[in-house]
């Protein structure tokens, strides 16, 4: 059973930093094609933040590419989102998503999210 668990959220002042973690398990017989982070602001739809594909390539939302960095520790089955120079509009719930493939079956798995609040 695949599990995806985010952590690392919290309250931070504008200009501060946080590092979110996405730990996943139960994926030994799956190929992880990509790990992504999404952000859901209060009362709004979930939006793409960053992705790392299996070859290590990365892509970011334009609004985050200068401030956020996605990384992955393959040995720990954990992905990270380093967030610097945080702004009030970064407030919301951050979700991690795995895109997996086993034989011909592709499936995505989401975590439960971690809350980030940027406020003075």
Short mmCIF file of the N, C-alpha and C atoms (twelve columns), coordinates in Angstrom:
data_MODEL
# 
_entry.id   MODEL 
# 
loop_
_atom_site.group_PDB 
_atom_site.id 
_atom_site.type_symbol 
_atom_site.label_atom_id 
_atom_site.label_alt_id 
_atom_site.label_comp_id 
_atom_site.label_asym_id 
_atom_site.label_seq_id 
_atom_site.Cartn_x 
_atom_site.Cartn_y 
_atom_site.Cartn_z 
_atom_site.pdbx_PDB_model_num 
ATOM 1   N N  . UNK A 1   0.850   -1.182 0.000   1 
ATOM 2   C CA . UNK A 1   0.000   0.000  0.000   1 
ATOM 3   C C  . UNK A 1   0.894   1.243  0.000   1 
ATOM 4   N N  . UNK A 2   0.659   2.091  -0.971  1 
ATOM 5   C CA . UNK A 2   1.461   3.295  -1.093  1 
ATOM 6   C C  . UNK A 2   0.971   4.346  -0.103  1 
ATOM 7   N N  . UNK A 3   1.915   4.933  0.587   1 
ATOM 8   C CA . UNK A 3   1.592   6.044  1.489   1 
ATOM 9   C C  . UNK A 3   2.486   7.230  1.164   1 
ATOM 10  N N  . UNK A 4   1.895   8.405  1.209   1 
ATOM 11  C CA . UNK A 4   2.612   9.646  0.957   1 
ATOM 12  C C  . UNK A 4   2.312   10.578 2.127   1 
ATOM 13  N N  . UNK A 5   3.353   11.027 2.798   1 
ATOM 14  C CA . UNK A 5   3.157   11.833 4.000   1 
ATOM 15  C C  . UNK A 5   4.007   13.092 3.915   1 
ATOM 16  N N  . UNK A 6   3.350   14.239 3.940   1 
ATOM 17  C CA . UNK A 6   4.052   15.515 3.948   1 
ATOM 18  C C  . UNK A 6   4.269   15.979 5.386   1 
ATOM 19  N N  . UNK A 7   5.309   16.756 5.572   1 
ATOM 20  C CA . UNK A 7   5.577   17.357 6.875   1 
ATOM 21  C C  . UNK A 7   6.434   18.596 6.665   1 
ATOM 22  N N  . UNK A 8   6.600   19.362 7.740   1 
ATOM 23  C CA . UNK A 8   7.486   20.514 7.681   1 
ATOM 24  C C  . UNK A 8   6.786   21.848 7.593   1 
ATOM 25  N N  . UNK A 9   5.470   21.839 7.476   1 
ATOM 26  C CA . UNK A 9   4.754   23.102 7.422   1 
ATOM 27  C C  . UNK A 9   4.747   23.800 8.764   1 
ATOM 28  N N  . UNK A 10  4.241   25.022 8.759   1 
ATOM 29  C CA . UNK A 10  4.172   25.775 9.999   1 
ATOM 30  C C  . UNK A 10  3.951   27.249 9.737   1 
ATOM 31  N N  . UNK A 11  4.149   28.037 10.782  1 
ATOM 32  C CA . UNK A 11  3.992   29.490 10.711  1 
ATOM 33  C C  . UNK A 11  5.364   30.126 10.526  1 
ATOM 34  N N  . UNK A 12  5.486   31.000 9.556   1 
ATOM 35  C CA . UNK A 12  6.761   31.657 9.282   1 
ATOM 36  C C  . UNK A 12  6.483   33.107 8.892   1 
ATOM 37  N N  . UNK A 13  7.414   33.970 9.219   1 
ATOM 38  C CA . UNK A 13  7.266   35.387 8.867   1 
ATOM 39  C C  . UNK A 13  7.604   35.605 7.407   1 
ATOM 40  N N  . UNK A 14  7.060   36.658 6.815   1 
ATOM 41  C CA . UNK A 14  7.440   36.990 5.428   1 
ATOM 42  C C  . UNK A 14  8.949   37.134 5.306   1 
ATOM 43  N N  . UNK A 15  9.495   36.587 4.227   1 
ATOM 44  C CA . UNK A 15  10.935  36.583 4.030   1 
ATOM 45  C C  . UNK A 15  11.630  35.372 4.619   1 
ATOM 46  N N  . UNK A 16  10.916  34.599 5.392   1 
ATOM 47  C CA . UNK A 16  11.500  33.424 6.022   1 
ATOM 48  C C  . UNK A 16  11.549  32.225 5.096   1 
ATOM 49  N N  . UNK A 17  12.010  31.105 5.656   1 
ATOM 50  C CA . UNK A 17  12.187  29.877 4.876   1 
ATOM 51  C C  . UNK A 17  11.561  28.696 5.596   1 
ATOM 52  N N  . UNK A 18  11.176  27.712 4.809   1 
ATOM 53  C CA . UNK A 18  10.719  26.429 5.318   1 
ATOM 54  C C  . UNK A 18  11.175  25.347 4.359   1 
ATOM 55  N N  . UNK A 19  11.382  24.148 4.897   1 
ATOM 56  C CA . UNK A 19  11.636  23.000 4.039   1 
ATOM 57  C C  . UNK A 19  10.574  21.950 4.306   1 
ATOM 58  N N  . UNK A 20  9.817   21.659 3.282   1 
ATOM 59  C CA . UNK A 20  8.794   20.625 3.372   1 
ATOM 60  C C  . UNK A 20  9.387   19.280 2.960   1 
ATOM 61  N N  . UNK A 21  8.891   18.239 3.593   1 
ATOM 62  C CA . UNK A 21  9.309   16.885 3.258   1 
ATOM 63  C C  . UNK A 21  8.121   16.071 2.780   1 
ATOM 64  N N  . UNK A 22  8.390   15.166 1.868   1 
ATOM 65  C CA . UNK A 22  7.381   14.242 1.355   1 
ATOM 66  C C  . UNK A 22  7.985   12.846 1.419   1 
ATOM 67  N N  . UNK A 23  7.567   12.085 2.408   1 
ATOM 68  C CA . UNK A 23  8.092   10.737 2.581   1 
ATOM 69  C C  . UNK A 23  7.083   9.742  2.018   1 
ATOM 70  N N  . UNK A 24  7.567   8.808  1.196   1 
ATOM 71  C CA . UNK A 24  6.654   7.839  0.606   1 
ATOM 72  C C  . UNK A 24  7.160   6.430  0.844   1 
ATOM 73  N N  . UNK A 25  6.199   5.507  0.886   1 
ATOM 74  C CA . UNK A 25  6.510   4.105  1.149   1 
ATOM 75  C C  . UNK A 25  5.565   3.218  0.359   1 
ATOM 76  N N  . UNK A 26  5.916   1.927  0.327   1 
ATOM 77  C CA . UNK A 26  5.085   0.991  -0.420  1 
ATOM 78  C C  . UNK A 26  5.272   1.078  -1.918  1 
ATOM 79  N N  . UNK A 27  6.406   1.645  -2.352  1 
ATOM 80  C CA . UNK A 27  6.609   1.889  -3.787  1 
ATOM 81  C C  . UNK A 27  7.672   0.987  -4.402  1 
ATOM 82  N N  . UNK A 28  8.067   -0.073 -3.690  1 
ATOM 83  C CA . UNK A 28  9.173   -0.904 -4.167  1 
ATOM 84  C C  . UNK A 28  8.913   -1.520 -5.542  1 
ATOM 85  N N  . UNK A 29  7.655   -1.845 -5.843  1 
ATOM 86  C CA . UNK A 29  7.374   -2.484 -7.126  1 
ATOM 87  C C  . UNK A 29  6.800   -1.505 -8.138  1 
ATOM 88  N N  . UNK A 30  6.994   -0.235 -7.888  1 
ATOM 89  C CA . UNK A 30  6.507   0.792  -8.794  1 
ATOM 90  C C  . UNK A 30  7.673   1.608  -9.328  1 
ATOM 91  N N  . UNK A 31  7.487   2.123  -10.525 1 
ATOM 92  C CA . UNK A 31  8.443   3.094  -11.047 1 
ATOM 93  C C  . UNK A 31  7.876   4.477  -10.765 1 
ATOM 94  N N  . UNK A 32  8.618   5.292  -10.037 1 
ATOM 95  C CA . UNK A 32  8.175   6.648  -9.750  1 
ATOM 96  C C  . UNK A 32  8.610   7.537  -10.901 1 
ATOM 97  N N  . UNK A 33  7.646   7.979  -11.672 1 
ATOM 98  C CA . UNK A 33  7.960   8.768  -12.853 1 
ATOM 99  C C  . UNK A 33  8.194   10.231 -12.509 1 
ATOM 100 N N  . UNK A 34  7.526   10.701 -11.459 1 
ATOM 101 C CA . UNK A 34  7.688   12.102 -11.068 1 
ATOM 102 C C  . UNK A 34  7.185   12.299 -9.650  1 
ATOM 103 N N  . UNK A 35  7.768   13.282 -9.003  1 
ATOM 104 C CA . UNK A 35  7.288   13.752 -7.709  1 
ATOM 105 C C  . UNK A 35  6.992   15.235 -7.852  1 
ATOM 106 N N  . UNK A 36  5.805   15.643 -7.436  1 
ATOM 107 C CA . UNK A 36  5.389   17.033 -7.621  1 
ATOM 108 C C  . UNK A 36  4.912   17.622 -6.307  1 
ATOM 109 N N  . UNK A 37  4.981   18.933 -6.245  1 
ATOM 110 C CA . UNK A 37  4.384   19.681 -5.143  1 
ATOM 111 C C  . UNK A 37  3.301   20.601 -5.704  1 
ATOM 112 N N  . UNK A 38  2.208   20.691 -4.955  1 
ATOM 113 C CA . UNK A 38  1.095   21.563 -5.303  1 
ATOM 114 C C  . UNK A 38  0.744   22.419 -4.092  1 
ATOM 115 N N  . UNK A 39  0.150   23.555 -4.376  1 
ATOM 116 C CA . UNK A 39  -0.227  24.508 -3.339  1 
ATOM 117 C C  . UNK A 39  -1.699  24.836 -3.484  1 
ATOM 118 N N  . UNK A 40  -2.434  24.799 -2.387  1 
ATOM 119 C CA . UNK A 40  -3.829  25.205 -2.403  1 
ATOM 120 C C  . UNK A 40  -4.021  26.378 -1.456  1 
ATOM 121 N N  . UNK A 41  -4.140  27.588 -2.009  1 
ATOM 122 C CA . UNK A 41  -4.393  28.753 -1.155  1 
ATOM 123 C C  . UNK A 41  -5.776  28.655 -0.517  1 
ATOM 124 N N  . UNK A 42  -6.010  29.352 0.562   1 
ATOM 125 C CA . UNK A 42  -7.334  29.303 1.211   1 
ATOM 126 C C  . UNK A 42  -8.443  29.706 0.249   1 
ATOM 127 N N  . UNK A 43  -9.444  28.870 0.109   1 
ATOM 128 C CA . UNK A 43  -10.593 29.166 -0.727  1 
ATOM 129 C C  . UNK A 43  -10.344 29.098 -2.218  1 
ATOM 130 N N  . UNK A 44  -9.185  28.579 -2.622  1 
ATOM 131 C CA . UNK A 44  -8.862  28.539 -4.046  1 
ATOM 132 C C  . UNK A 44  -8.520  27.129 -4.472  1 
ATOM 133 N N  . UNK A 45  -8.321  26.978 -5.778  1 
ATOM 134 C CA . UNK A 45  -8.017  25.659 -6.315  1 
ATOM 135 C C  . UNK A 45  -6.536  25.330 -6.124  1 
ATOM 136 N N  . UNK A 46  -6.277  24.061 -6.139  1 
ATOM 137 C CA . UNK A 46  -4.908  23.580 -6.034  1 
ATOM 138 C C  . UNK A 46  -4.135  23.981 -7.289  1 
ATOM 139 N N  . UNK A 47  -2.871  24.396 -7.095  1 
ATOM 140 C CA . UNK A 47  -2.054  24.847 -8.222  1 
ATOM 141 C C  . UNK A 47  -0.682  24.181 -8.175  1 
ATOM 142 N N  . UNK A 48  -0.127  24.011 -9.338  1 
ATOM 143 C CA . UNK A 48  1.197   23.384 -9.479  1 
ATOM 144 C C  . UNK A 48  2.290   24.297 -8.939  1 
ATOM 145 N N  . UNK A 49  3.251   23.689 -8.257  1 
ATOM 146 C CA . UNK A 49  4.401   24.435 -7.741  1 
ATOM 147 C C  . UNK A 49  5.701   23.971 -8.391  1 
ATOM 148 N N  . UNK A 50  5.973   22.667 -8.304  1 
ATOM 149 C CA . UNK A 50  7.255   22.159 -8.798  1 
ATOM 150 C C  . UNK A 50  7.150   20.665 -9.055  1 
ATOM 151 N N  . UNK A 51  8.015   20.179 -9.937  1 
ATOM 152 C CA . UNK A 51  8.068   18.750 -10.248 1 
ATOM 153 C C  . UNK A 51  9.506   18.337 -10.487 1 
ATOM 154 N N  . UNK A 52  9.805   17.108 -10.072 1 
ATOM 155 C CA . UNK A 52  11.070  16.467 -10.419 1 
ATOM 156 C C  . UNK A 52  10.722  15.142 -11.076 1 
ATOM 157 N N  . UNK A 53  11.217  14.940 -12.298 1 
ATOM 158 C CA . UNK A 53  10.945  13.699 -13.013 1 
ATOM 159 C C  . UNK A 53  12.036  12.682 -12.707 1 
ATOM 160 N N  . UNK A 54  11.823  11.458 -13.180 1 
ATOM 161 C CA . UNK A 54  12.694  10.359 -12.787 1 
ATOM 162 C C  . UNK A 54  14.142  10.569 -13.185 1 
ATOM 163 N N  . UNK A 55  14.393  11.283 -14.239 1 
ATOM 164 C CA . UNK A 55  15.766  11.531 -14.655 1 
ATOM 165 C C  . UNK A 55  16.444  12.656 -13.901 1 
ATOM 166 N N  . UNK A 56  15.706  13.312 -13.028 1 
ATOM 167 C CA . UNK A 56  16.262  14.393 -12.229 1 
ATOM 168 C C  . UNK A 56  15.924  15.780 -12.732 1 
ATOM 169 N N  . UNK A 57  15.303  15.862 -13.911 1 
ATOM 170 C CA . UNK A 57  14.916  17.168 -14.408 1 
ATOM 171 C C  . UNK A 57  13.842  17.803 -13.551 1 
ATOM 172 N N  . UNK A 58  13.844  19.132 -13.508 1 
ATOM 173 C CA . UNK A 58  12.887  19.843 -12.663 1 
ATOM 174 C C  . UNK A 58  12.173  20.930 -13.459 1 
ATOM 175 N N  . UNK A 59  11.014  21.301 -12.961 1 
ATOM 176 C CA . UNK A 59  10.263  22.402 -13.547 1 
ATOM 177 C C  . UNK A 59  9.498   23.084 -12.426 1 
ATOM 178 N N  . UNK A 60  9.306   24.393 -12.568 1 
ATOM 179 C CA . UNK A 60  8.671   25.177 -11.520 1 
ATOM 180 C C  . UNK A 60  7.613   26.101 -12.095 1 
ATOM 181 N N  . UNK A 61  6.647   26.432 -11.249 1 
ATOM 182 C CA . UNK A 61  5.725   27.505 -11.595 1 
ATOM 183 C C  . UNK A 61  6.525   28.807 -11.659 1 
ATOM 184 N N  . UNK A 62  6.166   29.662 -12.589 1 
ATOM 185 C CA . UNK A 62  6.930   30.903 -12.786 1 
ATOM 186 C C  . UNK A 62  7.051   31.712 -11.502 1 
ATOM 187 N N  . UNK A 63  6.008   31.702 -10.709 1 
ATOM 188 C CA . UNK A 63  5.998   32.534 -9.496  1 
ATOM 189 C C  . UNK A 63  6.903   32.000 -8.396  1 
ATOM 190 N N  . UNK A 64  7.401   30.757 -8.576  1 
ATOM 191 C CA . UNK A 64  8.206   30.140 -7.515  1 
ATOM 192 C C  . UNK A 64  9.627   29.810 -7.940  1 
ATOM 193 N N  . UNK A 65  9.944   29.900 -9.218  1 
ATOM 194 C CA . UNK A 65  11.218  29.351 -9.693  1 
ATOM 195 C C  . UNK A 65  12.436  30.033 -9.113  1 
ATOM 196 N N  . UNK A 66  12.309  31.265 -8.683  1 
ATOM 197 C CA . UNK A 66  13.461  31.953 -8.104  1 
ATOM 198 C C  . UNK A 66  13.568  31.752 -6.598  1 
ATOM 199 N N  . UNK A 67  12.521  31.145 -5.988  1 
ATOM 200 C CA . UNK A 67  12.495  31.081 -4.533  1 
ATOM 201 C C  . UNK A 67  12.394  29.658 -3.984  1 
ATOM 202 N N  . UNK A 68  11.903  28.723 -4.781  1 
ATOM 203 C CA . UNK A 68  11.683  27.352 -4.317  1 
ATOM 204 C C  . UNK A 68  12.617  26.398 -5.039  1 
ATOM 205 N N  . UNK A 69  12.957  25.304 -4.361  1 
ATOM 206 C CA . UNK A 69  13.759  24.276 -4.994  1 
ATOM 207 C C  . UNK A 69  13.274  22.898 -4.559  1 
ATOM 208 N N  . UNK A 70  13.050  22.045 -5.532  1 
ATOM 209 C CA . UNK A 70  12.633  20.673 -5.261  1 
ATOM 210 C C  . UNK A 70  13.851  19.771 -5.336  1 
ATOM 211 N N  . UNK A 71  13.896  18.799 -4.439  1 
ATOM 212 C CA . UNK A 71  14.994  17.836 -4.444  1 
ATOM 213 C C  . UNK A 71  14.477  16.489 -3.966  1 
ATOM 214 N N  . UNK A 72  15.335  15.491 -4.057  1 
ATOM 215 C CA . UNK A 72  14.892  14.153 -3.678  1 
ATOM 216 C C  . UNK A 72  16.072  13.369 -3.139  1 
ATOM 217 N N  . UNK A 73  15.834  12.657 -2.062  1 
ATOM 218 C CA . UNK A 73  16.809  11.718 -1.501  1 
ATOM 219 C C  . UNK A 73  16.308  10.317 -1.825  1 
ATOM 220 N N  . UNK A 74  16.932  9.685  -2.818  1 
ATOM 221 C CA . UNK A 74  16.449  8.392  -3.290  1 
ATOM 222 C C  . UNK A 74  16.608  7.315  -2.218  1 
ATOM 223 N N  . UNK A 75  17.642  7.422  -1.416  1 
ATOM 224 C CA . UNK A 75  17.882  6.419  -0.377  1 
ATOM 225 C C  . UNK A 75  16.819  6.466  0.717   1 
ATOM 226 N N  . UNK A 76  16.278  7.653  0.948   1 
ATOM 227 C CA . UNK A 76  15.291  7.823  2.017   1 
ATOM 228 C C  . UNK A 76  13.864  7.833  1.505   1 
ATOM 229 N N  . UNK A 77  13.672  7.654  0.198   1 
ATOM 230 C CA . UNK A 77  12.327  7.742  -0.378  1 
ATOM 231 C C  . UNK A 77  11.626  9.019  0.069   1 
ATOM 232 N N  . UNK A 78  12.329  10.105 -0.025  1 
ATOM 233 C CA . UNK A 78  11.802  11.377 0.436   1 
ATOM 234 C C  . UNK A 78  12.113  12.471 -0.580  1 
ATOM 235 N N  . UNK A 79  11.144  13.307 -0.809  1 
ATOM 236 C CA . UNK A 79  11.333  14.495 -1.630  1 
ATOM 237 C C  . UNK A 79  11.185  15.717 -0.739  1 
ATOM 238 N N  . UNK A 80  11.796  16.797 -1.178  1 
ATOM 239 C CA . UNK A 80  11.785  18.018 -0.374  1 
ATOM 240 C C  . UNK A 80  11.374  19.205 -1.235  1 
ATOM 241 N N  . UNK A 81  10.859  20.218 -0.561  1 
ATOM 242 C CA . UNK A 81  10.610  21.493 -1.216  1 
ATOM 243 C C  . UNK A 81  11.195  22.574 -0.308  1 
ATOM 244 N N  . UNK A 82  12.318  23.134 -0.732  1 
ATOM 245 C CA . UNK A 82  12.931  24.228 -0.002  1 
ATOM 246 C C  . UNK A 82  12.271  25.525 -0.455  1 
ATOM 247 N N  . UNK A 83  11.715  26.255 0.483   1 
ATOM 248 C CA . UNK A 83  10.987  27.477 0.161   1 
ATOM 249 C C  . UNK A 83  11.668  28.648 0.862   1 
ATOM 250 N N  . UNK A 84  12.172  29.568 0.091   1 
ATOM 251 C CA . UNK A 84  12.862  30.747 0.631   1 
ATOM 252 C C  . UNK A 84  12.100  32.019 0.274   1 
ATOM 253 N N  . UNK A 85  12.418  33.079 1.016   1 
ATOM 254 C CA . UNK A 85  11.795  34.387 0.775   1 
ATOM 255 C C  . UNK A 85  10.274  34.241 0.657   1 
ATOM 256 N N  . UNK A 86  9.692   33.610 1.650   1 
ATOM 257 C CA . UNK A 86  8.263   33.327 1.604   1 
ATOM 258 C C  . UNK A 86  7.437   34.601 1.664   1 
ATOM 259 N N  . UNK A 87  6.314   34.556 0.966   1 
ATOM 260 C CA . UNK A 87  5.401   35.696 0.885   1 
ATOM 261 C C  . UNK A 87  4.027   35.280 1.403   1 
ATOM 262 N N  . UNK A 88  3.212   36.256 1.717   1 
ATOM 263 C CA . UNK A 88  1.887   35.947 2.266   1 
ATOM 264 C C  . UNK A 88  1.077   35.100 1.303   1 
ATOM 265 N N  . UNK A 89  1.288   35.298 0.007   1 
ATOM 266 C CA . UNK A 89  0.529   34.528 -0.973  1 
ATOM 267 C C  . UNK A 89  0.979   33.076 -1.069  1 
ATOM 268 N N  . UNK A 90  2.049   32.726 -0.375  1 
ATOM 269 C CA . UNK A 90  2.473   31.327 -0.316  1 
ATOM 270 C C  . UNK A 90  1.700   30.550 0.750   1 
ATOM 271 N N  . UNK A 91  0.884   31.240 1.513   1 
ATOM 272 C CA . UNK A 91  0.072   30.595 2.540   1 
ATOM 273 C C  . UNK A 91  -0.888  29.592 1.922   1 
ATOM 274 N N  . UNK A 92  -1.046  28.467 2.586   1 
ATOM 275 C CA . UNK A 92  -1.983  27.456 2.116   1 
ATOM 276 C C  . UNK A 92  -1.502  26.067 2.472   1 
ATOM 277 N N  . UNK A 93  -2.177  25.090 1.910   1 
ATOM 278 C CA . UNK A 93  -1.807  23.698 2.126   1 
ATOM 279 C C  . UNK A 93  -0.952  23.227 0.953   1 
ATOM 280 N N  . UNK A 94  0.132   22.558 1.277   1 
ATOM 281 C CA . UNK A 94  1.039   22.037 0.257   1 
ATOM 282 C C  . UNK A 94  0.901   20.523 0.208   1 
ATOM 283 N N  . UNK A 95  0.710   20.040 -1.003  1 
ATOM 284 C CA . UNK A 95  0.508   18.618 -1.232  1 
ATOM 285 C C  . UNK A 95  1.630   18.044 -2.084  1 
ATOM 286 N N  . UNK A 96  1.963   16.811 -1.806  1 
ATOM 287 C CA . UNK A 96  2.934   16.069 -2.599  1 
ATOM 288 C C  . UNK A 96  2.194   15.017 -3.428  1 
ATOM 289 N N  . UNK A 97  2.615   14.855 -4.656  1 
ATOM 290 C CA . UNK A 97  1.987   13.878 -5.542  1 
ATOM 291 C C  . UNK A 97  3.055   13.000 -6.184  1 
ATOM 292 N N  . UNK A 98  2.806   11.703 -6.175  1 
ATOM 293 C CA . UNK A 98  3.663   10.763 -6.895  1 
ATOM 294 C C  . UNK A 98  2.958   10.316 -8.161  1 
ATOM 295 N N  . UNK A 99  3.664   10.337 -9.263  1 
ATOM 296 C CA . UNK A 99  3.179   9.723  -10.501 1 
ATOM 297 C C  . UNK A 99  3.952   8.426  -10.688 1 
ATOM 298 N N  . UNK A 100 3.209   7.311  -10.684 1 
ATOM 299 C CA . UNK A 100 3.865   6.011  -10.717 1 
ATOM 300 C C  . UNK A 100 3.404   5.196  -11.908 1 
ATOM 301 N N  . UNK A 101 4.198   4.175  -12.201 1 
ATOM 302 C CA . UNK A 101 3.849   3.256  -13.275 1 
ATOM 303 C C  . UNK A 101 4.291   1.861  -12.887 1 
ATOM 304 N N  . UNK A 102 3.401   0.900  -13.097 1 
ATOM 305 C CA . UNK A 102 3.720   -0.508 -12.915 1 
ATOM 306 C C  . UNK A 102 3.197   -1.249 -14.136 1 
ATOM 307 N N  . UNK A 103 4.114   -1.814 -14.886 1 
ATOM 308 C CA . UNK A 103 3.796   -2.373 -16.203 1 
ATOM 309 C C  . UNK A 103 3.118   -1.281 -17.038 1 
ATOM 310 N N  . UNK A 104 1.878   -1.448 -17.424 1 
ATOM 311 C CA . UNK A 104 1.214   -0.443 -18.250 1 
ATOM 312 C C  . UNK A 104 0.284   0.453  -17.455 1 
ATOM 313 N N  . UNK A 105 0.219   0.235  -16.159 1 
ATOM 314 C CA . UNK A 105 -0.728  0.980  -15.333 1 
ATOM 315 C C  . UNK A 105 -0.053  2.180  -14.697 1 
ATOM 316 N N  . UNK A 106 -0.610  3.338  -14.984 1 
ATOM 317 C CA . UNK A 106 -0.126  4.561  -14.376 1 
ATOM 318 C C  . UNK A 106 -1.117  4.989  -13.294 1 
ATOM 319 N N  . UNK A 107 -0.569  5.492  -12.189 1 
ATOM 320 C CA . UNK A 107 -1.431  5.909  -11.087 1 
ATOM 321 C C  . UNK A 107 -0.737  7.009  -10.307 1 
ATOM 322 N N  . UNK A 108 -1.521  7.901  -9.777  1 
ATOM 323 C CA . UNK A 108 -0.963  8.968  -8.960  1 
ATOM 324 C C  . UNK A 108 -1.433  8.813  -7.516  1 
ATOM 325 N N  . UNK A 109 -0.561  9.224  -6.615  1 
ATOM 326 C CA . UNK A 109 -0.857  9.155  -5.182  1 
ATOM 327 C C  . UNK A 109 -0.598  10.522 -4.560  1 
ATOM 328 N N  . UNK A 110 -1.540  10.937 -3.722  1 
ATOM 329 C CA . UNK A 110 -1.448  12.241 -3.056  1 
ATOM 330 C C  . UNK A 110 -1.280  12.037 -1.549  1 
ATOM 331 N N  . UNK A 111 -0.562  12.973 -0.936  1 
ATOM 332 C CA . UNK A 111 -0.510  13.010 0.512   1 
ATOM 333 C C  . UNK A 111 -1.665  13.816 1.069   1 
ATOM 334 N N  . UNK A 112 -1.679  13.947 2.383   1 
ATOM 335 C CA . UNK A 112 -2.788  14.636 3.041   1 
ATOM 336 C C  . UNK A 112 -2.555  16.141 3.148   1 
ATOM 337 N N  . UNK A 113 -1.341  16.568 2.842   1 
ATOM 338 C CA . UNK A 113 -1.025  17.991 2.853   1 
ATOM 339 C C  . UNK A 113 -0.423  18.465 4.162   1 
ATOM 340 N N  . UNK A 114 0.308   19.563 4.062   1 
ATOM 341 C CA . UNK A 114 0.871   20.210 5.236   1 
ATOM 342 C C  . UNK A 114 0.619   21.721 5.126   1 
ATOM 343 N N  . UNK A 115 0.200   22.326 6.227   1 
ATOM 344 C CA . UNK A 115 -0.209  23.724 6.218   1 
ATOM 345 C C  . UNK A 115 1.000   24.640 6.364   1 
ATOM 346 N N  . UNK A 116 1.059   25.640 5.504   1 
ATOM 347 C CA . UNK A 116 2.074   26.693 5.597   1 
ATOM 348 C C  . UNK A 116 1.350   28.026 5.755   1 
ATOM 349 N N  . UNK A 117 1.727   28.768 6.774   1 
ATOM 350 C CA . UNK A 117 1.141   30.089 6.999   1 
ATOM 351 C C  . UNK A 117 2.262   31.109 7.053   1 
ATOM 352 N N  . UNK A 118 2.203   32.079 6.162   1 
ATOM 353 C CA . UNK A 118 3.203   33.137 6.114   1 
ATOM 354 C C  . UNK A 118 2.533   34.415 6.617   1 
ATOM 355 N N  . UNK A 119 2.951   34.845 7.796   1 
ATOM 356 C CA . UNK A 119 2.304   35.987 8.422   1 
ATOM 357 C C  . UNK A 119 3.230   36.597 9.461   1 
ATOM 358 N N  . UNK A 120 3.114   37.894 9.605   1 
ATOM 359 C CA . UNK A 120 3.889   38.579 10.640  1 
ATOM 360 C C  . UNK A 120 3.077   38.711 11.927  1 
# 
